[in-house]
Short mmCIF file of C-alpha atoms in Angstrom, two decimals:
data_model
loop_
_atom_site.label_atom_id
_atom_site.label_comp_id
_atom_site.label_asym_id
_atom_site.label_seq_id
_atom_site.Cartn_x
_atom_site.Cartn_y
_atom_site.Cartn_z
CA MET A 333 261.54 38.73 169.52
CA ARG A 334 264.91 38.52 167.88
CA TYR A 335 265.43 42.21 166.94
CA SER A 336 263.99 45.22 168.70
CA ARG A 337 262.13 47.92 166.83
CA GLU A 338 264.92 50.31 167.49
CA GLU A 339 267.56 47.96 166.04
CA ILE A 340 265.49 47.38 162.90
CA LEU A 341 264.86 51.09 162.32
CA ARG A 342 268.53 51.78 162.84
CA ARG A 343 269.41 49.24 160.16
CA LEU A 344 266.79 50.51 157.77
CA ARG A 345 267.77 54.18 158.20
CA GLY A 346 271.37 53.16 157.68
CA GLN A 347 270.43 51.77 154.27
CA ILE A 348 268.59 54.93 153.32
CA ALA A 349 271.55 57.06 154.44
CA GLN A 350 273.69 55.13 152.02
CA GLY A 351 271.24 55.75 149.26
CA ARG A 352 270.10 52.19 149.11
CA PRO A 353 266.41 51.15 149.00
CA ILE A 354 264.75 49.10 151.70
CA VAL A 355 263.72 45.74 150.35
CA GLY A 356 261.24 43.52 152.03
CA ALA A 357 260.92 40.01 150.68
CA GLY A 358 257.90 37.74 151.11
CA ALA A 359 258.97 34.16 151.80
CA GLY A 360 256.68 31.17 151.47
CA THR A 361 259.45 28.63 151.97
CA GLY A 362 262.67 28.34 153.91
CA ILE A 363 264.76 28.35 150.81
CA SER A 364 263.10 31.55 149.60
CA ALA A 365 263.92 33.20 152.92
CA LYS A 366 267.47 31.90 152.91
CA PHE A 367 268.20 33.30 149.47
CA ALA A 368 266.31 36.55 149.92
CA GLU A 369 268.63 37.12 152.82
CA ALA A 370 271.65 36.13 150.72
CA GLY A 371 270.48 38.68 148.13
CA GLY A 372 270.39 41.46 150.74
CA ALA A 373 266.77 41.71 151.79
CA ASP A 374 266.33 44.00 154.79
CA LEU A 375 263.12 42.30 155.97
CA ILE A 376 261.72 38.82 155.49
CA ILE A 377 257.94 38.77 155.55
CA VAL A 378 256.03 35.60 156.27
CA TYR A 379 252.33 35.19 155.59
CA ASN A 380 249.95 32.42 154.75
CA SER A 381 249.63 33.39 151.07
CA GLY A 382 253.34 32.57 150.71
CA ARG A 383 252.60 28.98 151.34
CA TYR A 384 249.78 29.03 148.78
CA ARG A 385 251.87 30.91 146.30
CA MET A 386 254.63 28.33 146.44
CA ALA A 387 252.03 25.58 146.18
CA GLY A 388 251.13 27.02 142.77
CA HIS A 389 248.17 29.12 143.72
CA GLY A 390 247.58 32.84 143.59
CA SER A 391 248.46 35.00 146.64
CA LEU A 392 244.77 36.04 146.83
CA ALA A 393 244.08 32.52 148.05
CA GLY A 394 245.46 33.83 151.36
CA LEU A 395 242.18 35.69 151.93
CA LEU A 396 240.03 32.58 151.70
CA ALA A 397 239.11 29.75 153.98
CA PHE A 398 241.73 27.33 152.74
CA GLY A 399 243.31 27.41 156.22
CA ASP A 400 243.65 29.35 159.45
CA ALA A 401 245.97 32.21 158.38
CA ASN A 402 247.35 32.94 161.82
CA ALA A 403 248.02 29.27 162.53
CA ILE A 404 249.80 28.88 159.22
CA VAL A 405 252.13 31.82 159.82
CA LYS A 406 253.07 30.51 163.22
CA GLU A 407 253.86 27.12 161.71
CA MET A 408 255.73 28.54 158.77
CA GLY A 409 257.77 30.74 161.10
CA GLU A 410 258.60 28.07 163.62
CA HIS A 411 259.41 25.17 161.23
CA GLU A 412 260.58 26.75 158.03
CA ILE A 413 261.66 30.41 158.07
CA LEU A 414 263.03 31.35 161.46
CA PRO A 415 265.39 28.34 161.65
CA VAL A 416 267.20 29.30 158.42
CA VAL A 417 267.27 33.11 158.58
CA ARG A 418 270.50 34.17 160.22
CA ASP A 419 270.67 37.95 160.53
CA THR A 420 267.58 39.51 159.02
CA PRO A 421 264.43 40.56 160.91
CA VAL A 422 261.43 38.30 160.15
CA VAL A 423 258.01 39.91 160.05
CA ALA A 424 254.78 37.91 160.70
CA GLY A 425 251.76 38.59 158.58
CA VAL A 426 248.83 38.58 161.07
CA MET A 427 245.13 38.47 160.28
CA GLY A 428 244.09 41.10 162.75
CA THR A 429 240.44 40.60 162.02
CA ASP A 430 240.40 36.96 163.12
CA PRO A 431 237.38 36.83 165.50
CA LEU A 432 238.50 33.46 166.88
CA ARG A 433 241.72 34.74 168.47
CA ARG A 434 242.83 36.95 171.28
CA MET A 435 245.40 39.18 169.54
CA GLU A 436 247.44 39.79 172.67
CA HIS A 437 247.94 36.07 173.10
CA LEU A 438 248.85 35.58 169.41
CA LEU A 439 251.32 38.42 169.52
CA ALA A 440 252.93 36.91 172.63
CA GLU A 441 253.27 33.62 170.80
CA LEU A 442 254.90 35.29 167.77
CA ASP A 443 257.24 37.16 170.14
CA THR A 444 258.28 33.89 171.72
CA LEU A 445 258.86 32.21 168.38
CA GLY A 446 261.37 34.90 167.40
CA PHE A 447 259.46 37.13 164.97
CA SER A 448 260.71 40.72 165.07
CA GLY A 449 257.93 42.50 163.37
CA ILE A 450 254.27 42.39 162.54
CA ASN A 451 252.38 43.10 159.28
CA ASN A 452 248.67 43.09 158.51
CA PHE A 453 248.08 40.29 156.05
CA PRO A 454 245.60 38.83 155.16
CA THR A 455 244.02 42.27 155.03
CA VAL A 456 240.46 43.29 154.46
CA GLY A 457 241.92 46.21 152.50
CA LEU A 458 241.83 43.88 149.48
CA ILE A 459 238.07 43.42 149.83
CA ASP A 460 235.42 45.92 148.68
CA GLY A 461 231.74 46.07 147.93
CA ARG A 462 228.92 45.30 150.32
CA PHE A 463 230.91 42.42 151.72
CA ARG A 464 233.41 44.91 152.93
CA VAL A 465 230.67 47.05 154.44
CA GLU A 466 229.48 43.98 156.28
CA LEU A 467 232.96 43.29 157.57
CA GLU A 468 233.23 46.86 158.87
CA ARG A 469 229.75 46.60 160.41
CA THR A 470 230.51 43.35 162.29
CA ALA A 471 233.84 44.40 163.80
CA MET A 472 235.94 42.52 161.25
CA GLY A 473 236.98 45.63 159.35
CA PHE A 474 240.20 47.52 158.89
CA GLY A 475 239.77 49.03 162.31
CA LYS A 476 240.63 45.64 163.84
CA GLU A 477 243.85 45.58 161.85
CA ILE A 478 244.70 49.02 163.16
CA GLU A 479 244.03 47.80 166.72
CA MET A 480 246.25 44.81 166.19
CA ILE A 481 249.05 46.96 164.87
CA HIS A 482 248.75 49.32 167.80
CA ALA A 483 248.96 46.35 170.20
CA ALA A 484 251.98 45.06 168.39
CA HIS A 485 253.59 48.51 168.61
CA GLU A 486 252.89 48.68 172.32
CA ARG A 487 254.51 45.33 172.74
CA GLY A 488 257.70 46.60 171.14
CA PHE A 489 257.37 44.95 167.75
CA PHE A 490 258.54 46.65 164.60
CA THR A 491 255.43 47.16 162.45
CA SER A 492 255.08 47.43 158.67
CA VAL A 493 251.58 47.79 157.36
CA TYR A 494 249.69 47.45 154.06
CA VAL A 495 247.42 50.37 153.37
CA PHE A 496 245.28 51.07 150.35
CA ASN A 497 244.35 54.75 150.65
CA PRO A 498 245.43 57.90 152.49
CA GLU A 499 242.77 57.45 155.20
CA GLU A 500 244.14 54.05 156.16
CA ALA A 501 247.66 55.44 156.05
CA THR A 502 246.66 58.19 158.49
CA ALA A 503 245.04 55.72 160.88
CA MET A 504 247.91 53.26 160.80
CA ALA A 505 250.48 56.06 161.37
CA ARG A 506 248.45 57.15 164.46
CA ALA A 507 248.55 53.54 165.63
CA GLY A 508 252.31 53.67 165.58
CA ALA A 509 253.21 51.95 162.35
CA ASP A 510 256.95 52.25 161.63
CA VAL A 511 256.57 51.51 157.89
CA VAL A 512 253.61 52.17 155.66
CA ILE A 513 253.51 50.02 152.56
CA ALA A 514 251.40 51.57 149.80
CA HIS A 515 249.59 48.49 148.35
CA ILE A 516 248.54 49.11 144.78
CA GLY A 517 246.86 45.79 143.99
CA LEU A 518 247.77 42.24 143.17
CA THR A 519 251.07 41.75 141.35
CA ILE A 520 250.76 41.20 137.70
CA GLY A 521 252.33 38.59 135.55
CA GLY A 522 253.43 34.95 135.62
CA SER A 523 251.28 31.87 135.54
CA ILE A 524 248.84 32.84 138.30
CA GLY A 525 249.13 36.59 138.60
CA LEU A 526 246.77 39.32 137.51
CA ALA A 527 246.74 40.22 133.79
CA CYS A 528 248.51 43.48 132.99
CA GLU A 529 245.37 45.12 131.72
CA ASP A 530 243.61 44.46 135.06
CA ALA A 531 246.17 46.36 137.16
CA ILE A 532 246.71 50.07 137.68
CA ARG A 533 249.17 51.42 135.08
CA LEU A 534 252.76 51.86 136.16
CA GLU A 535 252.62 55.55 135.22
CA LYS A 536 249.93 56.18 137.79
CA ALA A 537 251.62 54.28 140.60
CA PRO A 538 254.00 57.02 141.88
CA ALA A 539 251.13 59.47 142.54
CA VAL A 540 249.13 56.84 144.37
CA VAL A 541 252.12 55.89 146.52
CA GLN A 542 252.98 59.55 147.23
CA SER A 543 249.46 60.41 148.35
CA ILE A 544 249.54 57.54 150.83
CA GLY A 545 252.93 58.57 152.10
CA ASP A 546 251.91 62.22 152.48
CA ALA A 547 248.91 61.25 154.56
CA ALA A 548 251.06 59.08 156.85
CA LYS A 549 253.78 61.66 157.30
CA ARG A 550 251.29 64.34 158.28
CA VAL A 551 250.66 62.24 161.40
CA LYS A 552 254.01 60.65 161.89
CA PRO A 553 256.88 62.42 160.05
CA ASP A 554 259.43 59.75 160.62
CA VAL A 555 257.33 56.93 159.18
CA LEU A 556 259.02 55.07 156.28
CA LEU A 557 257.13 54.73 153.00
CA LEU A 558 257.48 51.59 150.83
CA CYS A 559 255.48 50.37 147.80
CA HIS A 560 254.09 47.00 146.76
CA GLY A 561 252.12 45.19 144.15
CA GLY A 562 250.16 45.96 141.01
CA PRO A 563 252.37 46.87 138.10
CA ILE A 564 255.55 46.82 140.23
CA ALA A 565 256.70 43.39 139.21
CA THR A 566 260.43 43.83 138.32
CA PRO A 567 263.36 45.86 139.62
CA ALA A 568 262.94 48.24 136.64
CA ASP A 569 259.34 48.84 137.70
CA ALA A 570 260.46 49.55 141.31
CA ALA A 571 263.15 51.91 140.00
CA TYR A 572 260.57 53.79 137.94
CA VAL A 573 258.32 54.33 140.96
CA LEU A 574 261.03 55.14 143.49
CA GLU A 575 262.49 57.76 141.16
CA ARG A 576 259.16 59.59 141.05
CA CYS A 577 257.97 59.61 144.69
CA ASP A 578 259.25 59.69 148.25
CA ALA A 579 259.02 55.91 148.81
CA VAL A 580 262.33 54.59 150.09
CA GLY A 581 261.87 50.99 149.17
CA PHE A 582 259.76 48.09 147.89
CA VAL A 583 258.12 44.98 149.30
CA GLY A 584 257.99 42.06 146.92
CA ALA A 585 256.13 38.83 147.45
CA SER A 586 255.17 37.32 144.12
CA SER A 587 257.67 39.53 142.40
CA MET A 588 260.50 38.27 144.56
CA GLU A 589 259.53 34.69 144.96
CA ARG A 590 256.94 33.26 142.53
CA LEU A 591 258.03 35.08 139.37
CA PRO A 592 261.76 34.41 139.72
CA VAL A 593 261.04 30.71 140.53
CA GLU A 594 258.70 30.24 137.54
CA ASN A 595 261.27 31.78 135.18
CA ALA A 596 264.38 30.09 136.65
CA ILE A 597 262.86 26.62 136.87
CA ALA A 598 261.34 26.75 133.40
CA GLU A 599 264.56 27.97 131.85
CA THR A 600 266.75 25.51 133.67
CA THR A 601 264.48 22.64 132.71
CA ARG A 602 264.55 23.78 129.12
CA ALA A 603 268.31 23.94 129.22
CA PHE A 604 268.50 20.34 130.55
CA LYS A 605 266.07 19.25 127.87
CA SER A 606 268.26 20.74 125.21
CA VAL A 607 271.24 18.58 126.19
CA SER A 608 272.09 15.92 123.58
CA ILE A 609 272.18 12.21 124.20
CA ARG A 610 274.12 9.52 122.39
CA ARG A 611 272.05 7.54 119.92
CA VAL A 612 270.67 4.45 121.61
CA TYR A 613 270.14 1.38 119.51
CA ALA A 614 266.97 -0.63 120.21
CA MET B 618 208.39 33.50 148.61
CA LEU B 619 211.10 31.16 147.40
CA ARG B 620 210.49 27.93 149.22
CA ARG B 621 208.77 25.27 147.20
CA GLN B 622 205.93 23.48 148.88
CA GLY B 623 204.74 19.96 148.29
CA HIS B 624 205.92 17.25 145.92
CA SER B 625 207.40 17.60 142.54
CA SER B 626 205.73 16.88 139.28
CA ARG B 627 208.86 14.79 138.78
CA SER B 628 207.13 12.00 140.64
CA ARG B 629 205.81 10.52 137.34
CA SER B 630 205.28 6.94 136.40
CA ASP B 631 206.47 7.34 132.86
CA ALA B 632 210.19 7.89 133.61
CA SER B 633 212.19 5.73 131.26
CA THR B 634 215.93 6.24 131.97
CA PRO B 635 217.65 5.24 135.23
CA LYS B 636 218.37 8.93 135.98
CA GLN B 637 214.77 9.84 135.34
CA SER B 638 213.67 6.88 137.43
CA GLU B 639 215.81 8.07 140.33
CA ALA B 640 214.58 11.60 139.98
CA ALA B 641 211.05 10.39 139.89
CA SER B 642 211.42 8.33 143.04
CA ILE B 643 212.88 11.10 145.22
CA PRO B 644 210.48 13.63 146.67
CA VAL B 645 211.32 17.31 146.28
CA ILE B 646 213.04 18.90 149.24
CA ALA B 647 210.52 21.08 151.08
CA ARG B 648 212.64 21.98 154.08
CA LEU B 649 216.35 22.62 154.54
CA ARG B 650 218.23 22.79 157.81
CA LEU B 651 221.79 23.87 158.56
CA THR B 652 223.43 21.60 161.13
CA GLN B 653 226.79 21.66 162.85
CA THR B 654 226.62 17.95 163.76
CA LEU B 655 226.19 15.02 161.48
CA PRO B 656 222.51 14.04 161.67
CA PRO B 657 222.04 10.51 162.99
CA VAL B 658 221.09 8.03 160.32
CA SER B 659 217.75 7.52 161.90
CA ASN B 660 217.10 11.26 161.66
CA ASP B 661 218.51 11.84 158.20
CA GLY B 662 215.37 13.49 157.05
CA SER B 663 212.15 12.17 155.69
CA GLY B 664 213.22 12.84 152.15
CA THR B 665 211.36 16.16 152.09
CA THR B 666 213.78 17.54 154.66
CA ALA B 667 217.46 17.84 153.84
CA PHE B 668 220.34 18.76 156.08
CA VAL B 669 223.33 20.89 155.23
CA PHE B 670 226.24 19.71 157.40
CA CYS B 671 228.49 22.69 158.37
CA PRO B 672 230.70 21.51 161.23
CA TRP B 673 232.84 24.66 160.90
CA LEU B 674 229.94 26.75 162.14
CA LYS B 675 230.53 25.38 165.68
CA ARG B 676 233.33 27.89 166.25
CA SER B 677 231.24 30.80 165.00
CA PRO B 678 228.84 32.13 167.55
CA CYS B 679 227.36 34.98 165.51
CA ALA B 680 224.73 34.81 162.73
CA SER B 681 226.98 36.98 160.58
CA ASP B 682 229.71 34.39 160.78
CA LEU B 683 228.24 32.48 157.89
CA TRP B 684 229.14 35.28 155.60
CA THR B 685 232.66 35.65 156.98
CA SER B 686 233.20 31.91 156.95
CA ALA B 687 234.65 32.24 153.43
CA LEU B 688 237.63 34.09 154.93
CA ALA B 689 240.95 32.77 156.21
CA VAL B 690 239.98 32.21 159.84
CA HIS B 691 239.72 28.47 159.31
CA ASP B 692 240.09 25.56 156.95
CA VAL B 693 236.54 24.74 155.90
CA ASN B 694 237.28 21.47 154.12
CA GLY B 695 239.84 20.39 156.74
CA THR B 696 237.29 20.96 159.48
CA LEU B 697 234.69 18.98 157.50
CA LEU B 698 237.09 16.05 157.00
CA ASP B 699 238.01 16.02 160.67
CA SER B 700 234.32 15.79 161.52
CA LEU B 701 233.58 12.82 159.34
CA PRO B 702 233.67 9.29 160.63
CA ARG B 703 236.79 7.54 159.40
CA SER B 704 235.58 4.03 159.03
CA LYS B 705 234.06 2.92 155.80
CA GLY B 706 230.72 1.25 155.44
CA GLN B 707 228.78 3.97 157.20
CA ARG B 708 225.05 3.80 156.79
CA GLN B 709 223.73 6.13 154.15
CA ARG B 710 222.67 9.63 154.97
CA HIS B 711 220.91 10.28 151.68
CA HIS B 712 219.44 13.56 152.70
CA THR B 713 222.55 15.17 154.13
CA TYR B 714 224.68 17.51 152.05
CA ALA B 715 228.21 18.27 153.15
CA ALA B 716 229.00 21.97 153.00
CA ILE B 717 232.32 22.24 151.18
CA PHE B 718 234.48 25.19 150.15
CA ALA B 719 234.35 24.24 146.56
CA VAL B 720 236.95 26.71 145.32
CA ASP B 721 239.63 25.25 147.55
CA GLY B 722 242.48 24.13 145.29
CA LEU B 723 244.69 22.91 148.12
CA GLN B 724 242.38 20.08 149.15
CA PRO B 725 242.58 17.16 146.68
CA ARG B 726 239.12 16.86 145.27
CA GLY B 727 239.22 13.10 144.93
CA GLU B 728 240.06 12.58 148.57
CA LEU B 729 237.33 15.03 149.67
CA ILE B 730 234.72 13.17 147.60
CA ARG B 731 235.90 9.78 148.77
CA ARG B 732 235.75 10.67 152.46
CA ILE B 733 232.30 12.22 152.04
CA LYS B 734 231.00 9.13 150.33
CA ASP B 735 232.65 6.82 152.87
CA ALA B 736 230.77 8.77 155.56
CA GLY B 737 227.58 7.84 153.82
CA ILE B 738 226.72 11.43 152.99
CA GLY B 739 224.55 11.77 149.93
CA GLY B 740 225.42 15.14 148.60
CA VAL B 741 227.50 18.33 148.66
CA ILE B 742 226.84 22.04 148.40
CA ASN B 743 229.14 25.01 147.92
CA LEU B 744 228.92 26.63 151.34
CA PRO B 745 230.55 28.96 152.17
CA SER B 746 230.72 30.45 148.70
CA VAL B 747 232.98 32.99 147.08
CA SER B 748 229.69 34.47 145.73
CA PHE B 749 229.43 36.09 149.23
CA LEU B 750 232.01 38.57 148.02
CA ASP B 751 231.11 41.28 145.55
CA GLY B 752 232.62 44.35 143.97
CA GLU B 753 235.96 44.54 142.25
CA SER B 754 237.48 41.98 144.59
CA ALA B 755 234.94 39.39 143.48
CA GLU B 756 235.83 40.08 139.83
CA VAL B 757 239.51 39.68 140.63
CA PHE B 758 238.85 36.37 142.32
CA SER B 759 236.94 35.27 139.30
CA ARG B 760 239.72 36.26 136.90
CA LEU B 761 242.14 34.21 139.06
CA SER B 762 239.88 31.11 138.82
CA LEU B 763 238.71 31.59 142.41
CA GLY B 764 235.14 32.43 141.49
CA ILE B 765 231.70 30.83 141.35
CA ASP B 766 232.46 29.01 138.08
CA THR B 767 235.29 27.12 139.77
CA GLU B 768 232.85 26.16 142.56
CA ILE B 769 230.36 24.81 140.04
CA ASP B 770 233.14 22.91 138.25
CA CYS B 771 233.85 21.17 141.58
CA LEU B 772 230.16 20.40 142.17
CA GLU B 773 229.93 18.99 138.70
CA THR B 774 232.89 16.66 139.47
CA CYS B 775 231.12 15.61 142.65
CA LEU B 776 228.00 14.86 140.67
CA LYS B 777 229.90 12.69 138.24
CA GLU B 778 231.27 10.77 141.20
CA GLY B 779 227.77 9.93 142.36
CA LEU B 780 227.02 12.66 144.89
CA ARG B 781 223.91 14.81 144.69
CA ILE B 782 224.45 18.57 144.64
CA GLY B 783 222.84 21.66 145.98
CA GLY B 784 223.98 25.13 144.99
CA VAL B 785 224.48 28.45 146.71
CA VAL B 786 223.98 31.16 144.15
CA ARG B 787 223.72 34.93 143.76
CA SER B 788 223.52 35.34 140.00
CA VAL B 789 221.09 34.11 137.36
CA GLN B 790 223.97 32.71 135.29
CA ALA B 791 225.27 30.58 138.13
CA ALA B 792 221.75 29.37 138.94
CA LYS B 793 221.14 28.39 135.34
CA ARG B 794 224.38 26.43 135.18
CA LEU B 795 223.59 24.62 138.43
CA LEU B 796 220.12 23.77 137.26
CA ASP B 797 221.47 22.54 133.93
CA ILE B 798 223.84 20.13 135.62
CA GLY B 799 221.20 18.84 138.05
CA ALA B 800 221.22 20.64 141.36
CA ARG B 801 218.57 19.27 143.71
CA PHE B 802 217.95 22.66 145.26
CA LEU B 803 219.29 26.16 145.29
CA ILE B 804 220.09 28.51 148.16
CA VAL B 805 219.80 32.08 146.95
CA HIS B 806 221.42 35.11 148.59
CA HIS B 807 222.04 38.77 147.88
CA GLY B 808 225.18 38.99 149.94
CA PRO B 809 225.34 40.04 153.57
CA LEU B 810 223.37 43.21 153.38
CA SER B 811 219.93 43.77 151.86
CA GLY B 812 219.98 43.53 148.16
CA GLY B 813 219.23 46.39 145.85
CA ARG B 814 216.57 46.32 143.15
CA ALA B 815 218.86 44.47 140.73
CA GLU B 816 219.62 41.71 143.13
CA VAL B 817 215.98 41.31 144.17
CA ASP B 818 215.12 40.98 140.54
CA ALA B 819 217.92 38.39 140.12
CA GLY B 820 216.44 36.45 143.07
CA GLU B 821 213.02 36.45 141.46
CA SER B 822 214.48 35.38 138.10
CA ILE B 823 216.31 32.51 139.82
CA ALA B 824 213.11 31.46 141.57
CA GLU B 825 211.29 31.47 138.24
CA LEU B 826 214.00 29.47 136.50
CA ALA B 827 213.96 26.94 139.30
CA ARG B 828 210.18 26.66 139.21
CA HIS B 829 210.37 25.59 135.60
CA ARG B 830 212.78 22.82 136.61
CA ASP B 831 210.74 21.80 139.65
CA THR B 832 213.69 22.65 141.78
CA PRO B 833 213.18 24.09 145.22
CA VAL B 834 214.83 27.40 146.17
CA PHE B 835 215.59 28.59 149.67
CA ALA B 836 216.71 31.97 150.95
CA LEU B 837 220.04 31.91 152.82
CA GLU B 838 218.96 34.75 155.10
CA GLU B 839 216.01 32.65 156.34
CA LEU B 840 218.26 29.64 157.01
CA ILE B 841 220.72 31.85 158.90
CA THR B 842 218.00 33.40 161.02
CA ARG B 843 216.27 30.16 161.80
CA ASP B 844 219.08 27.68 162.15
CA ARG B 845 222.00 29.46 163.81
CA ALA B 846 220.70 28.14 167.15
CA LEU B 847 221.55 24.60 166.09
#
């Protein structure tokens, strides 16, 4: 791995001490990673849904059998992201419930490639209903993700984990997670995001994030709390939440990659289209 | 009991259109088998037996793996394509249906259809299916165009390109739509755990709808139990 857990935590705590939030940026392409770093991101996070996102599909596609999630993150890391990121820890999103892999071997491969941290995505935390019950029953449940994070922690990786409720936060903190990211649903907005009315309201987000953070800190007081998703789609949304709870930062994936790209490309194209040409005679 | 026995009343002599003629000449499927390997042409079924070709099941040793095969542990369509013979002019396997992940927007549909047809395979079916998921997550998938309607759109495209279709369904609405567009058979499921009363009722309604269309219906649980040894 490129950076040790201790080095990463020292950097992150340094930011907090200066009153600055921790920002994690999801990167589906090398250029996203490069410019997230240029913008000051503290962590670059690579997962399979980033590839789908930048191919014009929703992030939720990362849960489905469009590809082997763990193989994709290895490939993205090795050939796109790690070669262009200069001085920022890169975190690998690992599908800890993959029954076709030995996690120790995968973690060793990610270590060799130069990843500094591990995250649990794709995550079954986004799945509910009887299908989720079946996943839990057949050893493909959230418990496998906890095991994977514990193994990563034991290996010396920095770990930042998505959790969806206080119980999961408690379990991940016990497993040694350095950062708990309160996931409050798919990010709204843009061409392929969730509709606003389908997400939790922004006003409710701080309480949800706080309850998750409280549960994690009861087990591991020095754990860092971040937030992600749902109605938190812009810097103003993040500011609103961070002012009202103990979260010390934000992880953006669609909000920091897809949405800016959609807006910037559309506006720039419009600007080029508005340029005048001289009259051409037939 | 969902499985239809015997031949269809579609085997009539008074069919007048080419489509009706084709339908009339093909016996109804009485038996369905899941298979991880492409059936040899000589064993492509008698017409009353159809095969569902799922090469991606090879890596999945457990019966429950069919349910979880909708998740990101593999590339269903990529594995299917890698398993198909590449040369054109393959002999026809009329009674084999390729199991495709019909909601996959990353795999060009035209290429998938072309390769399946070049392999001589006669049909497709949406297996695995996003209908395996339920709850709020399933609703979110649907709102993001990753639901059963998108799967059926894909099957409809395949149909227009000359492939027969089978359909994996959970809901009456989806079953109706598949029957309306001409599915040759349905595979019904209640999700991975035993269905509640509402879902048992839905299964019975689907069976009834299908009976009216002389379309056989099979239970996914029975196929999983019987055929996972293949």
